[in-house]
C-alpha positions as protocol buffer text, in pm:
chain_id: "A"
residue {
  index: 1
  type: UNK
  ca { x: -1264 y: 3157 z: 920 }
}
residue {
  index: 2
  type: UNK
  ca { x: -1388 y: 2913 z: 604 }
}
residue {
  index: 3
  type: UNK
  ca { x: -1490 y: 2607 z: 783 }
}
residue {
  index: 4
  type: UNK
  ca { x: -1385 y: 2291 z: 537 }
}
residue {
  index: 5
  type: UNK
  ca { x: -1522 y: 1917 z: 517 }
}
residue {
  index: 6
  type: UNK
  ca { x: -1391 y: 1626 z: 355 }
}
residue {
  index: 7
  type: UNK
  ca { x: -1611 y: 1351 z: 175 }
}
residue {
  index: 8
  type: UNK
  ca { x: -1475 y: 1016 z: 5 }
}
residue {
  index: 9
  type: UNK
  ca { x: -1728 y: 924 z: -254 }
}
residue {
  index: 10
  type: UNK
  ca { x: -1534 y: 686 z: -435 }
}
residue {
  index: 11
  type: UNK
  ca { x: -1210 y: 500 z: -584 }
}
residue {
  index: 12
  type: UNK
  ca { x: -1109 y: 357 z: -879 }
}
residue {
  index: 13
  type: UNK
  ca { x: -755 y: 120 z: -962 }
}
residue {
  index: 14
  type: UNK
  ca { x: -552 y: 370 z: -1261 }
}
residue {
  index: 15
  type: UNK
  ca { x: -564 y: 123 z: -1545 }
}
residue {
  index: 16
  type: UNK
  ca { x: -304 y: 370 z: -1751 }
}
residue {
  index: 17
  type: UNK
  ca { x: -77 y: 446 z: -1425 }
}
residue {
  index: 18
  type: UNK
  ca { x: 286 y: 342 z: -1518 }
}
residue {
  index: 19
  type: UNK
  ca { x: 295 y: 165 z: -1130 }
}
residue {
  index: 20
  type: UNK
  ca { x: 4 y: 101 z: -919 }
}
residue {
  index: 21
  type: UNK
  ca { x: -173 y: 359 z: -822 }
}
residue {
  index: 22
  type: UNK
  ca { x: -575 y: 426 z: -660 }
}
residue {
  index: 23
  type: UNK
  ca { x: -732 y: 750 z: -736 }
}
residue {
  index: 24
  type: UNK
  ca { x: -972 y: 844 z: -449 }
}
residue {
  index: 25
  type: UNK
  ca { x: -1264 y: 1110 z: -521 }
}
residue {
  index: 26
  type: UNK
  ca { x: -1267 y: 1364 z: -258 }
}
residue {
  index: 27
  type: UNK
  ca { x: -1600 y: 1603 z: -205 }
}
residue {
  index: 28
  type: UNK
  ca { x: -1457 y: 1930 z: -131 }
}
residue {
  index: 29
  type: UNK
  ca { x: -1731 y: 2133 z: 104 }
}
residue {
  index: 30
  type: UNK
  ca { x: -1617 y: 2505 z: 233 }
}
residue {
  index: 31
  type: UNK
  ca { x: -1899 y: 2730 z: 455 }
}
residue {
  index: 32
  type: UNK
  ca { x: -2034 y: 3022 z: 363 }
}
residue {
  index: 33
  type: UNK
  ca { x: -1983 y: 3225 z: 14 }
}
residue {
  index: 34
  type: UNK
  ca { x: -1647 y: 3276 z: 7 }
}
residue {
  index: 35
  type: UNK
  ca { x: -1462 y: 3216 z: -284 }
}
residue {
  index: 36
  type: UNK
  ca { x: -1200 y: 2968 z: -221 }
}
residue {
  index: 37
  type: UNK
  ca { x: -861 y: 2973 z: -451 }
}
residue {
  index: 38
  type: UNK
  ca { x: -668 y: 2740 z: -415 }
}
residue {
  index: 39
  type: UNK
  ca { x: -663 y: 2473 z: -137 }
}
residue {
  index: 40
  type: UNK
  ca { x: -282 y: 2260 z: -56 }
}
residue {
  index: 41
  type: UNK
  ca { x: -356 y: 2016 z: 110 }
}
residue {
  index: 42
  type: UNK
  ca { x: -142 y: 1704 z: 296 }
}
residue {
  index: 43
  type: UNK
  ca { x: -367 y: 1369 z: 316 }
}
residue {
  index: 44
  type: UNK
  ca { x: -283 y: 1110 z: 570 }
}
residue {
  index: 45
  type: UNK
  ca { x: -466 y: 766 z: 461 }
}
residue {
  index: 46
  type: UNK
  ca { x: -470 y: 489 z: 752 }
}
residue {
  index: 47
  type: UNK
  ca { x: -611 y: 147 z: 725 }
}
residue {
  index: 48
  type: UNK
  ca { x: -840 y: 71 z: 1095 }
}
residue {
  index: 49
  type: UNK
  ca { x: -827 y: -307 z: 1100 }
}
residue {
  index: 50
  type: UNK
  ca { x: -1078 y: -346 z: 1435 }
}
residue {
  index: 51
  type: UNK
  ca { x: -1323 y: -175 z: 1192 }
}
residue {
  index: 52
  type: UNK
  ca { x: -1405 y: -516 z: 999 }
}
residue {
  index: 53
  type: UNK
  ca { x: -1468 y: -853 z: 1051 }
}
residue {
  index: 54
  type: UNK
  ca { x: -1204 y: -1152 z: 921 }
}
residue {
  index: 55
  type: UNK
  ca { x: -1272 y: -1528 z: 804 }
}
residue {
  index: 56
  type: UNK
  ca { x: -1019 y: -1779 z: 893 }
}
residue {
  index: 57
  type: UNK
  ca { x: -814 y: -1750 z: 616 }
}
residue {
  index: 58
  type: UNK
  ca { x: -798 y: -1390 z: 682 }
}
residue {
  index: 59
  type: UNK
  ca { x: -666 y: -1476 z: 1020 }
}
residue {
  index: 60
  type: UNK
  ca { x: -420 y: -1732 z: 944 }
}
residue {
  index: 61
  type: UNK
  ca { x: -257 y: -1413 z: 626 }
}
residue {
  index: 62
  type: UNK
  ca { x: -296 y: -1179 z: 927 }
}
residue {
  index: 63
  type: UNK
  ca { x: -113 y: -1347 z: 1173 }
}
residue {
  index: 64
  type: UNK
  ca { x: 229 y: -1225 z: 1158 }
}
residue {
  index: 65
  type: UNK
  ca { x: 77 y: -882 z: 1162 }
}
residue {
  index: 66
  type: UNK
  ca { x: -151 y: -899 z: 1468 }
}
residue {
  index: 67
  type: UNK
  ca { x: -54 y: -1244 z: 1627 }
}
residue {
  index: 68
  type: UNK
  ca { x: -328 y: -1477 z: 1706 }
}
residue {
  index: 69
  type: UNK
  ca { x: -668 y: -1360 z: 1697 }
}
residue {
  index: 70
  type: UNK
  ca { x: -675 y: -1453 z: 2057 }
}
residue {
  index: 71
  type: UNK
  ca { x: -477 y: -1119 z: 2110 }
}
residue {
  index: 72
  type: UNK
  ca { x: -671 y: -909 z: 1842 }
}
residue {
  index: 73
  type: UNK
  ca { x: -845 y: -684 z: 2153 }
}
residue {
  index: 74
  type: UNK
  ca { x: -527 y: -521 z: 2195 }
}
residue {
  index: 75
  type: UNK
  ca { x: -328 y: -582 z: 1854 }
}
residue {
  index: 76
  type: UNK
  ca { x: -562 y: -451 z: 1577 }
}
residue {
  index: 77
  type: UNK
  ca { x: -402 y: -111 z: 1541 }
}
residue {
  index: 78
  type: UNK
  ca { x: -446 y: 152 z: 1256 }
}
residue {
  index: 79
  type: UNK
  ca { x: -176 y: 33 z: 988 }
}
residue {
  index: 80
  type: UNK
  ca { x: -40 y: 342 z: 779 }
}
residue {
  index: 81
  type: UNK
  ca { x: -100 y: 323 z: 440 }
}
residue {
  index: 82
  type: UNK
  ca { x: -34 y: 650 z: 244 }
}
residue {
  index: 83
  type: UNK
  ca { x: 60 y: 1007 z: 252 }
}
residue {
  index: 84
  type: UNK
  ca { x: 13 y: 1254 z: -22 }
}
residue {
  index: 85
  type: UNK
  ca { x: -18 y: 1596 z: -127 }
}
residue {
  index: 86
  type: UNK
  ca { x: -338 y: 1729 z: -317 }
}
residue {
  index: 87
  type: UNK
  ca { x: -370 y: 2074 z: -458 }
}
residue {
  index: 88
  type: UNK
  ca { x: -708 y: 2172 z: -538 }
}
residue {
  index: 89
  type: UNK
  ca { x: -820 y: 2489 z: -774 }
}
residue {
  index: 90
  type: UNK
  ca { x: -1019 y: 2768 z: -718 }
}
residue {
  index: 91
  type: UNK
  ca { x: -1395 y: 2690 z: -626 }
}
residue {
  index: 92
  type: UNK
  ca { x: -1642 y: 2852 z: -432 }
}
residue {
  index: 93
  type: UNK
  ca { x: -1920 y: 2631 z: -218 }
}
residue {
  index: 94
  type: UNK
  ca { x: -1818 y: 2255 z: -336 }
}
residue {
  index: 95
  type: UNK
  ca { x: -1629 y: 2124 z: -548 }
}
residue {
  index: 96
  type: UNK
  ca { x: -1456 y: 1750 z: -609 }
}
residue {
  index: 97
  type: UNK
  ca { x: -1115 y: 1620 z: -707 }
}
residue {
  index: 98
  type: UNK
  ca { x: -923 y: 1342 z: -750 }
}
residue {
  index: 99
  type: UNK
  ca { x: -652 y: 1198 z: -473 }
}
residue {
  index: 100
  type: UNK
  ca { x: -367 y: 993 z: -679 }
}
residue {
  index: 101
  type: UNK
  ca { x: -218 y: 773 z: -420 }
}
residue {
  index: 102
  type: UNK
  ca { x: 70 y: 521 z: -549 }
}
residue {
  index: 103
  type: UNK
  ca { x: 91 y: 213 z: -480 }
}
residue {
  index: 104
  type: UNK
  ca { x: 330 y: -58 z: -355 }
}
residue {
  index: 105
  type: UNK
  ca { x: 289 y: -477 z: -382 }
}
residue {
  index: 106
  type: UNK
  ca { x: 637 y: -479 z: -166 }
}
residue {
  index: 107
  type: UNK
  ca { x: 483 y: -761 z: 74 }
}
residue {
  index: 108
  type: UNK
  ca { x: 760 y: -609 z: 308 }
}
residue {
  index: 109
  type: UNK
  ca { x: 522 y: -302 z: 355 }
}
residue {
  index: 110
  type: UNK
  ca { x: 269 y: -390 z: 616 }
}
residue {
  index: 111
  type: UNK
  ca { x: -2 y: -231 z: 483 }
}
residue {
  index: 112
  type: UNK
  ca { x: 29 y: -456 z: 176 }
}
residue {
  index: 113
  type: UNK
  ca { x: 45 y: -778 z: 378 }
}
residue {
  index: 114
  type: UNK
  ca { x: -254 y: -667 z: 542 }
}
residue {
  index: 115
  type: UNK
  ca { x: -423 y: -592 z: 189 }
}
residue {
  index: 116
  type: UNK
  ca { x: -314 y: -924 z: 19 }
}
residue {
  index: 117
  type: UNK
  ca { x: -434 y: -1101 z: 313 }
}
residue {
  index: 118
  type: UNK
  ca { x: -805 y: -972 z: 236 }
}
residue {
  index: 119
  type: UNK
  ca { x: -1019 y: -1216 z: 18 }
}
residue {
  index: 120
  type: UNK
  ca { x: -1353 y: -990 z: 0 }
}
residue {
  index: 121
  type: UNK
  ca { x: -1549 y: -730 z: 142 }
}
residue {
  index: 122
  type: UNK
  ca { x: -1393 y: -386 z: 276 }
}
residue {
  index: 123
  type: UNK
  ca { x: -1118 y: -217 z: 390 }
}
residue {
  index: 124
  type: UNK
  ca { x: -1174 y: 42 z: 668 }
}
residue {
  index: 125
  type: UNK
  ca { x: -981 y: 343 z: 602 }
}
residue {
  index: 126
  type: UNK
  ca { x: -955 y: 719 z: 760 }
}
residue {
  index: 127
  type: UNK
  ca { x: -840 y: 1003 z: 580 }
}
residue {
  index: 128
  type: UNK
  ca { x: -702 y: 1303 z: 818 }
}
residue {
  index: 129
  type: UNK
  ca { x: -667 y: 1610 z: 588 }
}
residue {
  index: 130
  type: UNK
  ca { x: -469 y: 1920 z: 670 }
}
residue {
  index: 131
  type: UNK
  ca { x: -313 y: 2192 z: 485 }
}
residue {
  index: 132
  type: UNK
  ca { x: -330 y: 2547 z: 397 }
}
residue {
  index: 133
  type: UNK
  ca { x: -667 y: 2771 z: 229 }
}
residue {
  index: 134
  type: UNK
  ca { x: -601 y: 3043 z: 45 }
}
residue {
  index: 135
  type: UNK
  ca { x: -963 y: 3236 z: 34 }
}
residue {
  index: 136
  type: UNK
  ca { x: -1096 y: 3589 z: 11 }
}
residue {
  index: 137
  type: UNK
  ca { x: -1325 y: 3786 z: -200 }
}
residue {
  index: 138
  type: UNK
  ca { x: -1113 y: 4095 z: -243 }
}
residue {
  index: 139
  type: UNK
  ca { x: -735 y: 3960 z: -248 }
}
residue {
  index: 140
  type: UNK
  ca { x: -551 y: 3688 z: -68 }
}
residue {
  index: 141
  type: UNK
  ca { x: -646 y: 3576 z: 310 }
}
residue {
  index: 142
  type: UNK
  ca { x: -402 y: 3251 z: 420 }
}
residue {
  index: 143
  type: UNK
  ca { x: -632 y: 3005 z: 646 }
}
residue {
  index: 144
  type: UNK
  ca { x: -482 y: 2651 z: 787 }
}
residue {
  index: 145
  type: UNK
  ca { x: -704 y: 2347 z: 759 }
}
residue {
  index: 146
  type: UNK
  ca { x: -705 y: 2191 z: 1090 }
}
residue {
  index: 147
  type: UNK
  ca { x: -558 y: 1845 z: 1140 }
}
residue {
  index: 148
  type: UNK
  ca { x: -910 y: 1729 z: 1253 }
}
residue {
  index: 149
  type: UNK
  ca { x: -1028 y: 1755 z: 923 }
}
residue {
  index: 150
  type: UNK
  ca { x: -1119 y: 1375 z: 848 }
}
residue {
  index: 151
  type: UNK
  ca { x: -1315 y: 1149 z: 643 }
}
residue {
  index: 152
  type: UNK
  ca { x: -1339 y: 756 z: 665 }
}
residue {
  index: 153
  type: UNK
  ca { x: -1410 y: 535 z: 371 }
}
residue {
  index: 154
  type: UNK
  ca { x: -1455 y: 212 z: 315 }
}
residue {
  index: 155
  type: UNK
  ca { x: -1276 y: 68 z: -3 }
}
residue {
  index: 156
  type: UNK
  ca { x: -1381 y: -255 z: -172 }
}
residue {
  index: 157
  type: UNK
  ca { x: -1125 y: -513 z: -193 }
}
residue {
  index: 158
  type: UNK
  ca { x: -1209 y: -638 z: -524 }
}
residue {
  index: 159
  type: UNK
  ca { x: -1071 y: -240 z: -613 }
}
residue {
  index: 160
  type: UNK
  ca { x: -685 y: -330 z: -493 }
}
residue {
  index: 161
  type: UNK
  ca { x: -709 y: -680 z: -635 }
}
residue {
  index: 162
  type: UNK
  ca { x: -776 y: -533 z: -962 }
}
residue {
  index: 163
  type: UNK
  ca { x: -496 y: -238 z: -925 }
}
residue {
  index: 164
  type: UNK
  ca { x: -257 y: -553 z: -837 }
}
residue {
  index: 165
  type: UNK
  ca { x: -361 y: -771 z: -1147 }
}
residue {
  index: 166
  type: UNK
  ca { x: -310 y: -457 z: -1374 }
}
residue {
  index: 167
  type: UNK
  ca { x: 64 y: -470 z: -1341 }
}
residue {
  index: 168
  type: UNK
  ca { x: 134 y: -777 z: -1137 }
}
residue {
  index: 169
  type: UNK
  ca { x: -97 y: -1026 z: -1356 }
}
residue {
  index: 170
  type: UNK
  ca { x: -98 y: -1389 z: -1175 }
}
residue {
  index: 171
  type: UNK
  ca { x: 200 y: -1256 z: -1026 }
}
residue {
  index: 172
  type: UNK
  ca { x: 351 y: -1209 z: -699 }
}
residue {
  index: 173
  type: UNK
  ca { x: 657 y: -936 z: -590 }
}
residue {
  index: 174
  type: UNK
  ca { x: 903 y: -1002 z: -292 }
}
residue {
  index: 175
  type: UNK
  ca { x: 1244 y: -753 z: -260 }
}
residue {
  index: 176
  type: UNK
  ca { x: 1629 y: -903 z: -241 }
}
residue {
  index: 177
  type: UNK
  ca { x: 1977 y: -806 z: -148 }
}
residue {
  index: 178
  type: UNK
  ca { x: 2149 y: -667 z: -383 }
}
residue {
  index: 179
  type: UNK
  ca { x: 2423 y: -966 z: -282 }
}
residue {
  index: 180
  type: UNK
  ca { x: 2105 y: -1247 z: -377 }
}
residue {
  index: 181
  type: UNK
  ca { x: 2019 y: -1039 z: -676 }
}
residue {
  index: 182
  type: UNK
  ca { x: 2335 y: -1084 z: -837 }
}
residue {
  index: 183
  type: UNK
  ca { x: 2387 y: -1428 z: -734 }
}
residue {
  index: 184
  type: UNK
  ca { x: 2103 y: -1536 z: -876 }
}
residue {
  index: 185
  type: UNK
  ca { x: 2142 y: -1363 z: -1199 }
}
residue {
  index: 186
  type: UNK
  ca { x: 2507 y: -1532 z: -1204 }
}
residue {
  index: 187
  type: UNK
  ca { x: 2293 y: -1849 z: -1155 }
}
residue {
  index: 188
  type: UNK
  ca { x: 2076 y: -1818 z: -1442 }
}
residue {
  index: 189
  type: UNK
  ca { x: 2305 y: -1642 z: -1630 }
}
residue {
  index: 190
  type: UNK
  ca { x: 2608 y: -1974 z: -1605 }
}
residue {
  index: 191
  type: UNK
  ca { x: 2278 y: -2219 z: -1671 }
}
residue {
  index: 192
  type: UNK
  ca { x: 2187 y: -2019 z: -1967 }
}
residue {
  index: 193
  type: UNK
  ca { x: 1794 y: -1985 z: -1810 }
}
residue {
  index: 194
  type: UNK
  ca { x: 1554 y: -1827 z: -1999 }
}
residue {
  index: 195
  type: UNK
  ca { x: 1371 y: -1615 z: -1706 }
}
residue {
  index: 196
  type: UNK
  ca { x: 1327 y: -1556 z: -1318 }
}
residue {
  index: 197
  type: UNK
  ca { x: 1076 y: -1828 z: -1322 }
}
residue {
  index: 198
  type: UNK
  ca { x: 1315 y: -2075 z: -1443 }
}
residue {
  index: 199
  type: UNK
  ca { x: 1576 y: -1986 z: -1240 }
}
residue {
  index: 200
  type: UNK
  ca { x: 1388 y: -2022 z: -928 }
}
residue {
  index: 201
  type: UNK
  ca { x: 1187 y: -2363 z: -1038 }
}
residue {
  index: 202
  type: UNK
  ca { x: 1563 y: -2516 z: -1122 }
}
residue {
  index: 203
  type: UNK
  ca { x: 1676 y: -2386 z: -759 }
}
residue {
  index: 204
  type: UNK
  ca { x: 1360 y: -2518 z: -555 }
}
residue {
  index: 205
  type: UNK
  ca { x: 1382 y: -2859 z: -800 }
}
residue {
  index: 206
  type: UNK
  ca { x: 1713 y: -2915 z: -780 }
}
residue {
  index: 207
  type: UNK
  ca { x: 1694 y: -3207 z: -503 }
}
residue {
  index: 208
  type: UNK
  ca { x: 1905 y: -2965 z: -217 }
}
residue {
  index: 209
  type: UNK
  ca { x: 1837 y: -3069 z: 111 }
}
residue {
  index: 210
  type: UNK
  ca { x: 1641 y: -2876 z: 337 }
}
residue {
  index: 211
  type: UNK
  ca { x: 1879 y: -2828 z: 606 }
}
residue {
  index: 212
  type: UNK
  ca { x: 2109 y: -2722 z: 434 }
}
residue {
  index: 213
  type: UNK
  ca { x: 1977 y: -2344 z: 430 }
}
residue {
  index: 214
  type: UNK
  ca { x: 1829 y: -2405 z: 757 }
}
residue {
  index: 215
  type: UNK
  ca { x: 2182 y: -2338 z: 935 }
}
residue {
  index: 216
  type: UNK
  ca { x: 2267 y: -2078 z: 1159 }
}
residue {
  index: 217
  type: UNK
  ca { x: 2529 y: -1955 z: 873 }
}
residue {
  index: 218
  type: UNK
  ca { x: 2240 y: -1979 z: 646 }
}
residue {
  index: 219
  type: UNK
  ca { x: 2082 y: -1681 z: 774 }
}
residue {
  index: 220
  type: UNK
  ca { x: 2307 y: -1465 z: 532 }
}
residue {
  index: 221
  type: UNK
  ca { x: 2058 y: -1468 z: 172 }
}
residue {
  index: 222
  type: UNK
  ca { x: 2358 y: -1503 z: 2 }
}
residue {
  index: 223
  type: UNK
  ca { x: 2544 y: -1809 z: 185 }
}
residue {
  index: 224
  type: UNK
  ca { x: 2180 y: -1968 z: 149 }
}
residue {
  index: 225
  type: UNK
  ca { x: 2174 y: -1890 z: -190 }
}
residue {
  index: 226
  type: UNK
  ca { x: 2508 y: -2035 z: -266 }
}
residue {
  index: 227
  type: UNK
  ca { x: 2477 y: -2314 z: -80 }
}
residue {
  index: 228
  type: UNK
  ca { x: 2176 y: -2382 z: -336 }
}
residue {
  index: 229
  type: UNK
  ca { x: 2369 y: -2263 z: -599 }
}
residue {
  index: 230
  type: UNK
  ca { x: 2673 y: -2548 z: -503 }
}
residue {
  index: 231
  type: UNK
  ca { x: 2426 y: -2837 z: -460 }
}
residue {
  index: 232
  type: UNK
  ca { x: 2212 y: -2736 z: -837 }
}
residue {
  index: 233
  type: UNK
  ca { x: 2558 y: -2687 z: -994 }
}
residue {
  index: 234
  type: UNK
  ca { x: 2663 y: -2972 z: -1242 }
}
């Protein structure tokens, strides 16, 4: 049985991806002579937070992840971050290709909070590889790849922050209701405001007080919103 290993050598952010989107480079290694042709695999990316160490800004962006770093011994575990397919062509030996993972700045996503709370160095990642080989010199011969096929990387920060800027430019990204979406766009649409940003600044500026979305019927988005929306209205 072919015998494969996995090597991460590097990533890069897809400047011309329509979304976000990091393209790992994978070194491809199968034993022996046999000529491999074609190789579908599944990749299983994880981010190992215990595998780095974290300033005190870090801590206080981390925190409703992993809870005080008091409790970081038994909090700090692996965070999933991506799971993709990757076929890879004929080769015989070695050979290297390209793992397109997508991307998400959804600050919902925990492996995104965890990412955005990063300000330099590294993120500790494992990739566990598995899949199906199909090898042979003379014909077709169907081999698995083992789920304890694995490689861990360690991806600079500085790479993501980059991927982010690409589309997200000095920006940030949080999701809505549907219910808040289209109250606010009733919002800026009845105050004739000329974008999102707008719309927001007049809401937060508009001199509401603070309690008033701080009630327990204020925990709907929408009644918040409204009750906002009421108080801004002229």
């Amino acid at each position: 049985m072919t015998e494969f290993s996995f090597t991460c050598t590097g990533v890069r952010a897809d400047r011309f991806a329509a979304g976000p989107t990091l393209v790992f480079r994978l070194r491809v290694t199968a034993s022996g002579d046999t000529p491999v042709h074609a190789l579908a695999l599944r990749c299983q990316i994880r981010i190992e937070p215990a595998r780095r160490g974290y300033g005190s800004d870090e801590a206080d962006g981390l925190q409703d992840l992993f809870g005080e770093r008091s409790r970081w011994g038994s909090t700090l575990n692996p965070v999933q971050f991506a799971q993709v397919p990757l076929m890879v062509p004929a080769f015989t030996g070695e050979t290297e290709a390209d793992l397109v993972v997508p991307c998400t700045y959804d600050l919902d996503i925990a492996a995104t909070r965890y990412l955005d709370a990063l300000t330099d160095g590294e993120v500790p990642l494992l990739m566990l590889f598995s899949g199906t080989a199909f090898t042979g010199a003379d014909g077709f011969r169907v081999e698995p790849v083992p789920w304890d096929r694995e490689a861990a990387f360690r991806m600079p920060v500085a790479t993501w922050r980059e991927m982010v800027e690409q589309h997200f430019p000095g920006c940030g990204w949080i999701r809505l209701p549907r219910d808040t979406m289209d109250a606010l766009l009733a919002y800026r649409s009845r105050h004739a405001l000329p974008s999102w940003e707008a719309t927001v600044g007049a809401l937060l500026g508009g001199g509401a007080p603070v309690d008033a979305v701080e009630q327990p019927e204020s925990r709907d988005p929408l009644r918040a919103l409204t009750a906002l929306t009421v108080r801004n209205d002229p």
